[in-house]
Tab-separated table of C-alpha atoms in Angstrom:
chain	number	residue	atom	x	y	z
A	1	MET	CA	111.156	92.281	99.002
A	2	SER	CA	110.153	95.930	99.087
A	3	ARG	CA	112.385	98.757	100.272
A	4	ILE	CA	110.211	99.106	103.380
A	5	ALA	CA	110.633	95.432	104.291
A	6	ASN	CA	114.393	95.698	103.713
A	7	ALA	CA	114.543	98.757	105.954
A	8	ALA	CA	112.520	96.972	108.658
A	9	ALA	CA	114.863	93.993	108.546
A	10	ALA	CA	117.884	96.293	108.794
A	11	ILE	CA	116.384	98.137	111.774
A	12	ALA	CA	115.680	94.819	113.517
A	13	LEU	CA	119.291	93.740	112.968
A	14	LEU	CA	120.572	97.066	114.310
A	15	ALA	CA	118.334	96.764	117.376
A	16	ALA	CA	119.652	93.273	118.021
A	17	LEU	CA	123.231	94.494	117.715
A	18	ALA	CA	122.536	97.455	119.992
A	19	ALA	CA	121.279	95.025	122.623
A	20	CYS	CA	124.808	93.635	122.782
A	21	ASP	CA	125.920	96.753	124.710
A	22	ARG	CA	123.350	96.311	127.504
A	23	LYS	CA	124.294	94.673	130.783
A	24	PRO	CA	122.298	91.462	131.030
A	25	ALA	CA	120.371	90.587	134.167
A	26	ASP	CA	120.548	86.916	133.335
A	27	SER	CA	122.986	85.929	130.615
A	28	ALA	CA	121.041	82.791	129.611
A	29	ASP	CA	117.768	84.730	129.120
A	30	THR	CA	119.559	87.530	127.271
A	31	ALA	CA	121.347	85.101	124.960
A	32	GLU	CA	118.040	83.461	124.066
A	33	ALA	CA	116.418	86.850	123.508
A	34	LEU	CA	119.273	87.961	121.246
A	35	ASP	CA	119.137	84.699	119.312
A	36	SER	CA	115.413	85.153	118.864
A	37	GLU	CA	115.773	88.784	117.697
A	38	LEU	CA	118.519	87.890	115.241
A	39	ALA	CA	116.579	84.890	113.932
A	40	ASN	CA	113.459	87.014	113.391
A	41	ALA	CA	115.428	89.795	111.664
A	42	THR	CA	117.249	87.282	109.477
A	43	ALA	CA	113.982	85.537	108.609
A	44	ALA	CA	112.505	88.864	107.482
A	45	ALA	CA	115.422	89.433	105.115
A	46	ARG	CA	115.624	85.806	103.935
A	47	PRO	CA	113.040	85.904	101.076
A	48	ALA	CA	115.010	88.566	99.202
A	49	THR	CA	118.290	86.733	99.736
A	50	GLU	CA	116.863	83.383	98.734
A	51	GLY	CA	115.186	84.950	95.713
A	52	ALA	CA	118.465	86.423	94.531
A	53	LEU	CA	120.489	83.293	95.233
A	54	GLY	CA	117.871	80.969	93.775
A	55	LYS	CA	118.141	82.493	90.318
A	56	GLN	CA	120.652	81.370	87.730
A	57	ILE	CA	123.516	83.689	86.925
A	58	VAL	CA	123.354	84.737	83.267
A	59	VAL	CA	126.661	85.415	81.545
A	60	ASP	CA	125.872	84.906	77.871
A	61	PRO	CA	125.195	88.352	76.331
A	62	SER	CA	122.234	87.189	74.245
A	63	ILE	CA	120.600	85.406	77.181
A	64	ALA	CA	121.223	88.371	79.514
A	65	ALA	CA	119.360	90.530	77.002
A	66	GLY	CA	116.378	88.205	77.250
A	67	GLY	CA	117.033	86.200	74.092
A	68	THR	CA	117.961	82.591	73.732
A	69	ALA	CA	121.458	81.537	72.869
A	70	PRO	CA	121.951	79.357	69.812
A	71	PRO	CA	123.166	75.836	70.522
A	72	ARG	CA	126.870	75.766	71.235
A	73	PRO	CA	128.841	74.540	68.231
A	74	SER	CA	130.521	71.218	68.767
A	75	ALA	CA	134.204	71.884	69.178
A	76	GLY	CA	135.131	68.290	69.703
A	77	ASP	CA	137.205	66.989	72.538
A	78	PRO	CA	140.450	68.682	73.521
A	79	GLY	CA	143.143	66.986	71.532
A	80	GLN	CA	140.840	66.346	68.563
A	81	SER	CA	142.278	67.726	65.349
A	82	VAL	CA	141.083	68.823	61.951
A	83	ALA	CA	143.003	69.309	58.700
A	84	SER	CA	143.047	72.541	56.726
A	85	ALA	CA	141.154	72.642	53.428
A	86	ASP	CA	144.367	72.039	51.472
A	87	GLY	CA	145.415	69.230	53.844
A	88	LYS	CA	148.798	70.846	54.569
A	89	CYS	CA	148.070	71.802	58.196
A	90	THR	CA	146.458	69.990	61.094
A	91	PHE	CA	144.833	72.049	63.855
A	92	ALA	CA	144.251	70.747	67.370
A	93	TYR	CA	141.119	71.828	69.260
A	94	ASP	CA	141.920	73.080	72.754
A	95	ALA	CA	140.831	76.156	74.707
A	96	ALA	CA	144.512	76.770	75.520
A	97	TRP	CA	145.014	78.122	71.977
A	98	ALA	CA	142.970	81.193	72.929
A	99	GLY	CA	145.742	82.133	75.356
A	100	LYS	CA	148.397	81.790	72.646
A	101	LEU	CA	147.161	84.572	70.377
A	102	PRO	CA	149.688	87.254	69.410
A	103	ALA	CA	149.825	90.092	71.976
A	104	GLU	CA	148.350	92.566	69.482
A	105	LEU	CA	145.336	90.296	68.838
A	106	PRO	CA	144.000	89.317	72.280
A	107	ILE	CA	140.504	88.087	73.047
A	108	TYR	CA	138.179	91.115	73.256
A	109	PRO	CA	137.904	92.267	76.905
A	110	GLY	CA	135.108	90.475	78.758
A	111	ALA	CA	134.428	88.047	75.905
A	112	ARG	CA	133.665	84.341	76.369
A	113	VAL	CA	135.637	81.870	74.237
A	114	THR	CA	133.385	79.313	72.555
A	115	GLU	CA	135.950	77.440	70.463
A	116	ALA	CA	139.703	77.482	69.874
A	117	ALA	CA	142.175	75.563	67.738
A	118	GLY	CA	145.706	76.062	66.549
A	119	SER	CA	148.991	74.693	65.325
A	120	ASP	CA	152.674	75.380	65.917
A	121	ALA	CA	153.861	73.120	63.076
A	122	PRO	CA	156.425	74.692	60.715
A	123	GLY	CA	154.611	76.608	57.976
A	124	CYS	CA	151.290	76.213	59.825
A	125	LYS	CA	151.654	78.460	62.860
A	126	ARG	CA	148.036	79.609	63.249
A	127	ARG	CA	145.514	80.403	65.965
A	128	ILE	CA	141.757	80.151	65.325
A	129	VAL	CA	139.460	81.391	68.102
A	130	SER	CA	135.702	82.019	68.241
A	131	PHE	CA	134.125	84.008	71.051
A	132	ALA	CA	131.022	85.941	72.113
A	133	ALA	CA	131.239	89.531	73.365
A	134	ALA	CA	128.642	91.844	74.909
A	135	ALA	CA	129.661	94.690	72.610
A	136	PRO	CA	128.404	95.990	69.274
A	137	VAL	CA	130.191	95.090	66.048
A	138	ALA	CA	131.575	98.627	65.564
A	139	SER	CA	133.223	98.665	69.016
A	140	ILE	CA	134.956	95.354	68.375
A	141	ILE	CA	136.163	96.400	64.912
A	142	ASP	CA	137.478	99.700	66.345
A	143	PHE	CA	139.274	97.853	69.165
A	144	TYR	CA	141.119	95.532	66.780
A	145	ARG	CA	141.785	98.181	64.114
A	146	GLY	CA	143.542	100.325	66.726
A	147	ARG	CA	145.614	97.425	68.051
A	148	VAL	CA	146.759	96.099	64.666
A	149	SER	CA	147.525	99.585	63.313
A	150	ARG	CA	149.737	100.334	66.337
A	151	ALA	CA	151.473	96.969	65.817
A	152	GLY	CA	152.318	97.770	62.183
A	153	TYR	CA	149.746	95.586	60.431
A	154	SER	CA	147.714	96.790	57.479
A	155	ALA	CA	143.976	96.988	58.119
A	156	GLU	CA	141.247	96.533	55.527
A	157	HIS	CA	137.626	96.659	56.682
A	158	LEU	CA	134.756	95.199	54.627
A	159	ALA	CA	131.060	94.622	55.276
A	160	GLN	CA	130.345	91.182	53.873
A	161	GLN	CA	127.206	88.962	54.070
A	162	GLY	CA	125.922	90.380	57.381
A	163	SER	CA	129.350	90.436	59.000
A	164	ASP	CA	132.096	92.999	59.285
A	165	VAL	CA	135.509	91.682	58.334
A	166	LEU	CA	138.861	93.188	59.275
A	167	GLY	CA	142.025	91.724	57.819
A	168	GLY	CA	145.610	92.613	57.121
A	169	THR	CA	149.260	91.620	57.075
A	170	ARG	CA	152.634	92.535	58.533
A	171	GLY	CA	155.469	90.792	56.765
A	172	ASP	CA	154.627	87.070	56.742
A	173	ALA	CA	152.102	87.424	59.578
A	174	ALA	CA	148.410	87.927	58.796
A	175	TYR	CA	145.076	88.149	60.597
A	176	TYR	CA	141.404	87.838	59.686
A	177	ILE	CA	138.578	88.877	62.032
A	178	SER	CA	134.899	88.334	61.240
A	179	VAL	CA	132.381	90.026	63.575
A	180	SER	CA	128.622	89.378	63.393
A	181	PRO	CA	125.800	90.857	65.456
A	182	SER	CA	124.236	88.366	67.860
A	183	GLY	CA	121.476	89.369	70.256
A	184	ALA	CA	122.739	92.171	72.479
A	185	GLY	CA	126.350	91.541	71.485
A	186	SER	CA	128.508	90.011	68.787
A	187	THR	CA	130.155	86.767	67.795
A	188	VAL	CA	133.738	86.901	66.600
A	189	ASP	CA	135.950	84.539	64.608
A	190	LEU	CA	139.621	85.486	64.783
A	191	VAL	CA	142.379	83.837	62.760
A	192	ALA	CA	146.024	84.779	63.290
A	193	ASN	CA	148.709	83.383	60.986
A	194	GLY	CA	152.366	83.464	61.937
A	195	GLY	CA	151.588	84.641	65.491
């Protein structure tokens, strides 16, 4: 709907509301007239409203930028588990693990978690979270480098096979963050050990 049509609809609504202050000669006729005015004004504005409400809301950064999102990786059912490569740890898939990251390694603000797993078993206390963010790789790396440095972790940054990797340790705790460009944003894999 054009600006002119929007303005006309708004003026019609204001005129209908202004009619509320008039003293009616016959309340039944006036009520019908007001209903008619409001219905006509609402009908004029309806195509824009229906057009906006009829569209899907896009929240994936790559789709919002006009691209197509890759198929979502299969994370398995909540409660499903997978063993580590050495077989010493078993990790359970569940989105709840994303909320159990160490305070200094939160999900990037505004990001959407795509997969999460973790373990609290002795010697295997780890969190593994993948997410998509509508931010460039450099912004995400800077965000985490600042947080881990303030928390006393070391921070080593490498560019490796199309991804930027940030990793470090603090005592027995460690983290590994891989950030790759994806459409208008980035995909992130974050692993926290001992958190």
